[in-house]
mmCIF file of C-alpha atoms and ligand atoms in Angstrom:
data_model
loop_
_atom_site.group_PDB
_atom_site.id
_atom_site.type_symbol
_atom_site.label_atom_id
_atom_site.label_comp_id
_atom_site.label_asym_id
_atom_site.label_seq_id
_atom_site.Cartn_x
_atom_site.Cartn_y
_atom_site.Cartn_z
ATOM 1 C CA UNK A 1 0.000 0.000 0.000
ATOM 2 C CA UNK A 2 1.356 3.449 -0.587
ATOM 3 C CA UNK A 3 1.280 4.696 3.117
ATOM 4 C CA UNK A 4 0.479 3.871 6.463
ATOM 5 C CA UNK A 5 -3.211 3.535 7.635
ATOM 6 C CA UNK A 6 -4.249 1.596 10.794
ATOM 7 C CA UNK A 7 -7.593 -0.309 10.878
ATOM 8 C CA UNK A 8 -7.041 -1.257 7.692
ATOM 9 C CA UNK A 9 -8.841 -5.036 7.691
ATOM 10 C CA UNK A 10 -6.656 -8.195 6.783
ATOM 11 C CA UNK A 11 -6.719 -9.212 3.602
ATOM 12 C CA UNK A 12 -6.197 -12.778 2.159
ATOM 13 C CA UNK A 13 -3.042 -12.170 0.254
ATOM 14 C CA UNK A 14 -2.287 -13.972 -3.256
ATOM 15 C CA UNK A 15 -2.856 -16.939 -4.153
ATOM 16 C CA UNK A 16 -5.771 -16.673 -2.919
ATOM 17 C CA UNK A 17 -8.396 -19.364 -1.983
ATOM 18 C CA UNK A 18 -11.175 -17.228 -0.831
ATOM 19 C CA UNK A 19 -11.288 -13.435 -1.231
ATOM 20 C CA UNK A 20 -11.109 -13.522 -4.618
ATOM 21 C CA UNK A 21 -11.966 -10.803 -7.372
ATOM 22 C CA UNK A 22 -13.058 -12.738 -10.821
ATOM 23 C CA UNK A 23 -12.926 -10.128 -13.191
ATOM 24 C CA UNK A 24 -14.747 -9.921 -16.746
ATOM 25 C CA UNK A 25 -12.924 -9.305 -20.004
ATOM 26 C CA UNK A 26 -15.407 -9.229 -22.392
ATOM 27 C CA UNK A 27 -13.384 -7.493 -25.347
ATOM 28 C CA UNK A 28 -10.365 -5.758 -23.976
ATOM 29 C CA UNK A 29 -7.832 -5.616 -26.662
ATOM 30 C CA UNK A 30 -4.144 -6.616 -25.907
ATOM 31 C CA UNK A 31 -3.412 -3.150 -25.364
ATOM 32 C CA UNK A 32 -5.921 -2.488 -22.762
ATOM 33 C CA UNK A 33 -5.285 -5.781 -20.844
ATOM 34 C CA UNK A 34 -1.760 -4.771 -20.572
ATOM 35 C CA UNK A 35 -3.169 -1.500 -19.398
ATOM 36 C CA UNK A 36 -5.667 -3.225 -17.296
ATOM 37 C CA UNK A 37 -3.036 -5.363 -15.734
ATOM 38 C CA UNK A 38 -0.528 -2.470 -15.065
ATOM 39 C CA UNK A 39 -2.816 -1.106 -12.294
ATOM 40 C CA UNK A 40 -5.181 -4.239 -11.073
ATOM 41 C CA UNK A 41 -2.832 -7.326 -11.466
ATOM 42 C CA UNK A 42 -2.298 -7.290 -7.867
ATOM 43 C CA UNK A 43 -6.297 -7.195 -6.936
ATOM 44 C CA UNK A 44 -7.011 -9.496 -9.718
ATOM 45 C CA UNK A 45 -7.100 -13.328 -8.578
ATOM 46 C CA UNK A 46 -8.913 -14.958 -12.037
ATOM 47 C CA UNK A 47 -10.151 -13.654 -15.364
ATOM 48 C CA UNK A 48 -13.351 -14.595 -17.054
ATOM 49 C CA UNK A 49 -13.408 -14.300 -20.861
ATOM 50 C CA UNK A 50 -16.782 -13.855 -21.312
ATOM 51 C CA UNK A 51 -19.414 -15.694 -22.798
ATOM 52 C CA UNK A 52 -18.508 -16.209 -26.740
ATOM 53 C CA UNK A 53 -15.763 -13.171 -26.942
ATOM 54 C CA UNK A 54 -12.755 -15.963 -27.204
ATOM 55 C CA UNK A 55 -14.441 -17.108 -30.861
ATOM 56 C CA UNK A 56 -14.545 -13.668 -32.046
ATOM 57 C CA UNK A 57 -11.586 -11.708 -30.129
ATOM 58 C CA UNK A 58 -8.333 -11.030 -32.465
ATOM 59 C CA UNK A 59 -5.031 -11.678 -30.353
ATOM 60 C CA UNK A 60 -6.522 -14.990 -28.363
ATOM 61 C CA UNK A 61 -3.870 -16.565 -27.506
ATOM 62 C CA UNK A 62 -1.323 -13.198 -26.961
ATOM 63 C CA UNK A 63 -4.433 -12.672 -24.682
ATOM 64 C CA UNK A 64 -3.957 -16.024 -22.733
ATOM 65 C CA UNK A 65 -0.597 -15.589 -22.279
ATOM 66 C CA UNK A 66 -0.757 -11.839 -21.075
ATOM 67 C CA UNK A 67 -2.833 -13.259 -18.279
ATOM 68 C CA UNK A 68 -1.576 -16.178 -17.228
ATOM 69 C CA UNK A 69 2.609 -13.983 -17.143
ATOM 70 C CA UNK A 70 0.750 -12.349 -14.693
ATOM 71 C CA UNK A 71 0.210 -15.174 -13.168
ATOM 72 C CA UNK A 72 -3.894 -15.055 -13.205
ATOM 73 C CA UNK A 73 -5.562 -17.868 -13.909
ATOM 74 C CA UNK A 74 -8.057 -17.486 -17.490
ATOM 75 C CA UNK A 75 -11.321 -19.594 -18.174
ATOM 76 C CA UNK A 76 -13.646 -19.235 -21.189
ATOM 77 C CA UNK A 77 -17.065 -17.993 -19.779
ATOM 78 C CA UNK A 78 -19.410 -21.301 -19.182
ATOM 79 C CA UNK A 79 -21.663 -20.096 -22.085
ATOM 80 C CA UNK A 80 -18.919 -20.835 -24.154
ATOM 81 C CA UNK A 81 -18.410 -24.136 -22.752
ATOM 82 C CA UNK A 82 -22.168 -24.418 -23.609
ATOM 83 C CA UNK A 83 -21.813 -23.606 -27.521
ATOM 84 C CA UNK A 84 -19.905 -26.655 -27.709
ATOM 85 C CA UNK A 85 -21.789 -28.712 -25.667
ATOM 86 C CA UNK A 86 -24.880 -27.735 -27.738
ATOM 87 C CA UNK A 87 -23.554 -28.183 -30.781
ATOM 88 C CA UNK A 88 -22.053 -32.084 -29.526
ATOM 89 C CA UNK A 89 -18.774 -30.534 -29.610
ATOM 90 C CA UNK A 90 -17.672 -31.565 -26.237
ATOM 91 C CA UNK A 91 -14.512 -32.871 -27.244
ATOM 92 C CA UNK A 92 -13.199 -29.586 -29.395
ATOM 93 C CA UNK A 93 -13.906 -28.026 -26.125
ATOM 94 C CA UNK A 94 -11.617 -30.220 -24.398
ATOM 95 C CA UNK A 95 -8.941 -29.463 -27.064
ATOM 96 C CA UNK A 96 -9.096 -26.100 -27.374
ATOM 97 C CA UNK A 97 -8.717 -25.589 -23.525
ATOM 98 C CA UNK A 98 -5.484 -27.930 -24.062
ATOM 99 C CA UNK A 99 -4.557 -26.375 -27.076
ATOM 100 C CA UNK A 100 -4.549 -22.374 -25.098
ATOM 101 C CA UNK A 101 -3.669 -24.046 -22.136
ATOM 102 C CA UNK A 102 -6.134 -23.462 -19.936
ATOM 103 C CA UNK A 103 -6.229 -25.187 -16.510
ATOM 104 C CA UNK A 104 -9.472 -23.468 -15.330
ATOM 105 C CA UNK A 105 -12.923 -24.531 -16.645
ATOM 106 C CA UNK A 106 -16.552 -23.028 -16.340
ATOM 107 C CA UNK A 107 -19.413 -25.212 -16.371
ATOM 108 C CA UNK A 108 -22.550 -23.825 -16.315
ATOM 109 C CA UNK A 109 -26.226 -24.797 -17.891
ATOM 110 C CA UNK A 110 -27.260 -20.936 -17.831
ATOM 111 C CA UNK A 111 -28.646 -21.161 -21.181
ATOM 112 C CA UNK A 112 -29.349 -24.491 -21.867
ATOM 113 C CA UNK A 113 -30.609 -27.204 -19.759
ATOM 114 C CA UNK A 114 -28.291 -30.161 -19.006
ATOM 115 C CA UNK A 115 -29.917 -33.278 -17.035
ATOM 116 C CA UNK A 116 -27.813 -32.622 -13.553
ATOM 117 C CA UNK A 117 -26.538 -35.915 -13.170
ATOM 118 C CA UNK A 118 -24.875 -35.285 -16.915
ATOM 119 C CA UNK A 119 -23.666 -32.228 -15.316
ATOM 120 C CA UNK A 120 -21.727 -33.685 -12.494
ATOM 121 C CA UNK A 121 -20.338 -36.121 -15.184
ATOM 122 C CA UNK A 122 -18.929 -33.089 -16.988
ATOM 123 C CA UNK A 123 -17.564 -31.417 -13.889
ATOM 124 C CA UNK A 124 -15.971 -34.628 -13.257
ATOM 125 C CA UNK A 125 -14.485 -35.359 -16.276
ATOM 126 C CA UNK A 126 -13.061 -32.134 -16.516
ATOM 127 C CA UNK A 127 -11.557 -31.686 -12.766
ATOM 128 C CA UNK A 128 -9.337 -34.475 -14.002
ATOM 129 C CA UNK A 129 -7.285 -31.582 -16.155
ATOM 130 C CA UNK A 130 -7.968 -28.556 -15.075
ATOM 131 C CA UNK A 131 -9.574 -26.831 -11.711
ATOM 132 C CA UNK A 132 -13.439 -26.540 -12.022
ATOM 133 C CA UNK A 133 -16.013 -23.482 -11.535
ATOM 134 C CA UNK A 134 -19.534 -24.768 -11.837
ATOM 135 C CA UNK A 135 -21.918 -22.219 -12.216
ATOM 136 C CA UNK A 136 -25.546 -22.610 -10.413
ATOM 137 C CA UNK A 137 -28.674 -20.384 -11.973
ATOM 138 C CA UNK A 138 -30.559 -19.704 -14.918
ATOM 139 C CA UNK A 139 -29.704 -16.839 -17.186
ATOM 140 C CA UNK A 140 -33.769 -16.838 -17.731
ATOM 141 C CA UNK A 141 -35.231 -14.510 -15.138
ATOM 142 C CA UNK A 142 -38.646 -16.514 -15.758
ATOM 143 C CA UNK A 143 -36.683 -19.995 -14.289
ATOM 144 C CA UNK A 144 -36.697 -19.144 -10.141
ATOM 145 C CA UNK A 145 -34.917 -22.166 -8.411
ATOM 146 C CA UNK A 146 -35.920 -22.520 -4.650
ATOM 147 C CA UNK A 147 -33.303 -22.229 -2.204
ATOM 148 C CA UNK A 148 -33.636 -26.192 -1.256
ATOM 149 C CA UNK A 149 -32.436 -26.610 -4.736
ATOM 150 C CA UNK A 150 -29.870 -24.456 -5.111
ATOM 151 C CA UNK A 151 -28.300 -25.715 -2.293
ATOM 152 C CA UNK A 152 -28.479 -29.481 -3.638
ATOM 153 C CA UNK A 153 -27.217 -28.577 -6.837
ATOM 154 C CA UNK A 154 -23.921 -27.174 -5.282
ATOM 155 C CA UNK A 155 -23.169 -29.312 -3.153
ATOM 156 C CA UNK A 156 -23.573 -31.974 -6.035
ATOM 157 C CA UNK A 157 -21.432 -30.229 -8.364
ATOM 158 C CA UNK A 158 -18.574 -29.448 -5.032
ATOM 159 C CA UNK A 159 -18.907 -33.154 -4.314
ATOM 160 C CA UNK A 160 -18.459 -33.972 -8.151
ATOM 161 C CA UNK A 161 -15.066 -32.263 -7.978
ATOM 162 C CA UNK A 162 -15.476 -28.229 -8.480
ATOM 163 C CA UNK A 163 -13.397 -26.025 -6.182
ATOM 164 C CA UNK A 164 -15.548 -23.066 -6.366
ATOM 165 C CA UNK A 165 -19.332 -22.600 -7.178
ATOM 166 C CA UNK A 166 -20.518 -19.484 -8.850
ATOM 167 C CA UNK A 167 -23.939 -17.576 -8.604
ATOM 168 C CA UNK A 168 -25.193 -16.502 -11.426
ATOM 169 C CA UNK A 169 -26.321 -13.056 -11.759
ATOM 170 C CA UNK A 170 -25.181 -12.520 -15.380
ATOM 171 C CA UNK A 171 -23.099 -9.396 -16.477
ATOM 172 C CA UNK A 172 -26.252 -7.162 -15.771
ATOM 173 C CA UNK A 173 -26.630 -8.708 -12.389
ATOM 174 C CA UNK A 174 -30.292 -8.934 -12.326
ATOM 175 C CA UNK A 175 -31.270 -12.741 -12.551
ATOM 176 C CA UNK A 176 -30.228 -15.855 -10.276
ATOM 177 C CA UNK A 177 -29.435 -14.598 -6.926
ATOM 178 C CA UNK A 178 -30.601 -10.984 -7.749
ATOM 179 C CA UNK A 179 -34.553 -9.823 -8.977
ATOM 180 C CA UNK A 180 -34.681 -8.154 -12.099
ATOM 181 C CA UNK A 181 -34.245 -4.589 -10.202
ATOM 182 C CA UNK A 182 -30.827 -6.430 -9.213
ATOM 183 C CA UNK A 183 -32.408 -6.394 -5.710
ATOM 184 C CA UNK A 184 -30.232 -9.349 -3.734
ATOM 185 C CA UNK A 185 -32.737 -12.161 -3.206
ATOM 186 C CA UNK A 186 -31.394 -11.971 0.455
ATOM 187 C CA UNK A 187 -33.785 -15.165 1.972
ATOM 188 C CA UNK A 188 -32.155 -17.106 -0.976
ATOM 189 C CA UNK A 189 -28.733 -16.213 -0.311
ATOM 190 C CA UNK A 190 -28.643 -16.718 4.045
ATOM 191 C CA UNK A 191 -30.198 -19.658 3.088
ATOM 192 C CA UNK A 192 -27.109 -21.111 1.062
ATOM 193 C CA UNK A 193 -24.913 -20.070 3.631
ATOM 194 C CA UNK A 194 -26.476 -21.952 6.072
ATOM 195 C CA UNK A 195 -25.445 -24.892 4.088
ATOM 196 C CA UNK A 196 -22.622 -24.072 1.977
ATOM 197 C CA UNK A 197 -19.132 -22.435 3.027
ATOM 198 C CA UNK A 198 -19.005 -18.982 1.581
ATOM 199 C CA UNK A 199 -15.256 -19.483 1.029
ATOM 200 C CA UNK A 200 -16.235 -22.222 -2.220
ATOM 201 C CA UNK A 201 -19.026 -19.269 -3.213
ATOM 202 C CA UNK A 202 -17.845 -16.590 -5.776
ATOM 203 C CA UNK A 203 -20.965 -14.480 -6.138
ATOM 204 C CA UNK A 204 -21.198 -12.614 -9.260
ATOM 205 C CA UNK A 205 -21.903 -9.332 -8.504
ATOM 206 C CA UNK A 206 -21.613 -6.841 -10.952
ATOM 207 C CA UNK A 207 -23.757 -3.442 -9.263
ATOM 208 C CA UNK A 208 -21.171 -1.668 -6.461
ATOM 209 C CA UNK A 209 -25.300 -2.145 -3.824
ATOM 210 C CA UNK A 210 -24.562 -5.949 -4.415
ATOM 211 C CA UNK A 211 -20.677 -5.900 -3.778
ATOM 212 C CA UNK A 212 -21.419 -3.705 -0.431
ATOM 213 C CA UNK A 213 -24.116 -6.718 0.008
ATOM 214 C CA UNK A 214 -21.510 -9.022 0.324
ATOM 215 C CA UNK A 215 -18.909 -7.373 1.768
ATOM 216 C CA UNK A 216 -21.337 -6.703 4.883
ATOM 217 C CA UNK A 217 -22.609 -9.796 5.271
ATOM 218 C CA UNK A 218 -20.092 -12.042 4.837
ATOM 219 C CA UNK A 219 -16.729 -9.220 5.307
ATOM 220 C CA UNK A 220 -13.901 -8.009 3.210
ATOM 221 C CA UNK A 221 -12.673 -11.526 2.180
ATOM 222 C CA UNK A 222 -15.465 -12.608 0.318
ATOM 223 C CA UNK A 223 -15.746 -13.969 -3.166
ATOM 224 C CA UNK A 224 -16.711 -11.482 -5.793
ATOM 225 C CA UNK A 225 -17.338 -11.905 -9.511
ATOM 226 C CA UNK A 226 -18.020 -10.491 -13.289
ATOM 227 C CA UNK A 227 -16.085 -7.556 -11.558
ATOM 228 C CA UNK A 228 -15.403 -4.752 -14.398
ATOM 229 C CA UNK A 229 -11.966 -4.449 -14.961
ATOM 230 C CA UNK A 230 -12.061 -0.441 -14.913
ATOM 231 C CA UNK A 231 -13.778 -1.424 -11.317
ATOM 232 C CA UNK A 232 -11.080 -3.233 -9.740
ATOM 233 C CA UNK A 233 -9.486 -0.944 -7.651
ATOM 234 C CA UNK A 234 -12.217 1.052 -6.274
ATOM 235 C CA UNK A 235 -13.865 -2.615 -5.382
ATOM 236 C CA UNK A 236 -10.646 -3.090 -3.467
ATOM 237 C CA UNK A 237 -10.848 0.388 -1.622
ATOM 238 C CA UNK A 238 -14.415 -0.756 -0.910
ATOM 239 C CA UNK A 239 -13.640 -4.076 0.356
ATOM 240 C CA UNK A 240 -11.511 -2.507 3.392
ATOM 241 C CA UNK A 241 -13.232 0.472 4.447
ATOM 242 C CA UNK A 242 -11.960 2.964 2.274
ATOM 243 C CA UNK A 243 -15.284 3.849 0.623
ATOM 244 C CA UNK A 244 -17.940 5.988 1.543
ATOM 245 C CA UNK A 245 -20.240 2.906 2.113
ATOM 246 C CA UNK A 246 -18.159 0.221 3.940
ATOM 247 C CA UNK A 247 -16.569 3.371 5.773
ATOM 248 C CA UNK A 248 -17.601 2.301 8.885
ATOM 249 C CA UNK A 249 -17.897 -1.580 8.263
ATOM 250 C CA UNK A 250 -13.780 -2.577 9.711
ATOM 251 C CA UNK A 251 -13.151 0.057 12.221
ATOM 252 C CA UNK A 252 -12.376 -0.638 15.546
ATOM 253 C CA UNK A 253 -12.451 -4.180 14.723
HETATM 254 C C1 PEP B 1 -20.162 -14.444 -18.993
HETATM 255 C C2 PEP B 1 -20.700 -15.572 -18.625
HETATM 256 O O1 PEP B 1 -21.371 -15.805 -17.512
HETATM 257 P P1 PEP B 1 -22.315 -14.875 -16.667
HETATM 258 O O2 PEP B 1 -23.371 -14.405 -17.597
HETATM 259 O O3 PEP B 1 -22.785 -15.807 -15.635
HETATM 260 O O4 PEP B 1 -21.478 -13.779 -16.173
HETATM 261 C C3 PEP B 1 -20.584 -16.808 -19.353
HETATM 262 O O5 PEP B 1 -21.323 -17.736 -19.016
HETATM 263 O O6 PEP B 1 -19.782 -16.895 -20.234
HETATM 264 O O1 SO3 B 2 -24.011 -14.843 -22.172
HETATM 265 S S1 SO3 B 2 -24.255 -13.645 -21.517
HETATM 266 O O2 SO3 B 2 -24.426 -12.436 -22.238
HETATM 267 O O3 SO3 B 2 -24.471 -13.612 -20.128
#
């Protein structure tokens, strides 16, 4: 840090396993991730290319690389991991992953629906080369999944081999754990975390209400996601009291 401040809460350092800030790139070119990098590498823990960008974006690979110099981990969004699976391409998938050399993995079913049990299999499968994100919730805002079931489904897909689960709230943060105003559904969420340790939770939340959400209710080491990358730092400030709305959450701890 660049001077001295006291009551400043601890913070998991890096490598992290919990604290983490999952960041979305959905289209930086190589010039802004090295920009991107220059001032966030140090808050950044993993790096979402989102959804279909890796098909389209020019520079993949010098992309991949830039990342993982840095030392953060890069997985191809779960929709991605979706096209594939759609279009019976599950073994291209595999390859490509090997071919970039990938060693983190998104499963989700957020647009399409995959028997669970089939799910599990792929989580499975795949935790055999590379660490595995599952993703739990609908990118339909019409599909509500109880609470009951969210918690079976990750537990399933932790006990099937993923190291973290992810809750979907998409980019615009307003389905899965969140009401289409982006409102945290807050029964649905204590209600995980009754059963599931919030340390194998990254919660995607996009809107700076839902990060200060999180960082109240569960403090400044929990798991954020689809994080904008010009959002980084101030998320960081905000995570140890040094915004206006966690101001008072760490001091005199
Ligand atoms: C970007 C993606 O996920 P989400 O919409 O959950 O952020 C994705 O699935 O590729
Ligand atoms: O696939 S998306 O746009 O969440």
């Amino acid at each position: 840090m660049n001077f001295n401040l006291t009551q400043i809460p601890d913070r998991t350092k890096k490598p992290r396993n919990h604290g983490l800030t999952m960041v979305m790139d959905k289209g930086l070119s190589l010039e802004e991730a090295k920009n991107f990098l220059s001032v966030a590498s140090p808050h950044v823990d993993i790096l979402k290319l989102g959804f279909g960008t890796s098909f389209v974006t020019p520079n993949l690979r010098q992309k991949i690389e830039l990342y993982q110099s840095a030392n953060i981990p890069v997985y191809f969004g779960g929709t991605l991991f979706e096209a594939f699976l759609i279009r019976n391409q599950f073994d291209d998938f595999v390859n490509v992953i090997k071919d970039y050399g990938i060693k983190h993995i998104e499963v989700s079913d957020g647009s399409i629906t995959i028997p669970h049990a089939e799910k599990c299999g792929y989580i499975e499968k795949l935790a055999k080369i590379a660490t595995v994100l599952s993703e739990v919730g609908s990118k339909d805002a019409e599909h509500i999944i109880p609470p009951y079931k969210w918690i079976e489904l990750m537990n399933a897909e932790l006990g099937a081999g993923a190291t973290y689960v992810i809750a979907e709230a998409r980019e615009s943060g307003n389905v899965g754990i969140y009401r289409g105003t982006g409102e945290v559904r807050e029964g649905l969420v204590q209600e995980i975390l009754t059963k599931i340790p919030s340390e194998k939770i990254i919660w995607e939340a996009p809107q700076k209400a839902q990060q200060l959400y999180f960082l109240e209710l569960i403090g400044c080491n929990v798991n954020l996601g689809n994080l904008a990358p010009h959002e980084v730092i101030s998320l960081e400030a905000m995570r140890i009291g040094l915004r206006g709305d966690t101001f008072h959450l760490f001091l005199n701890q």
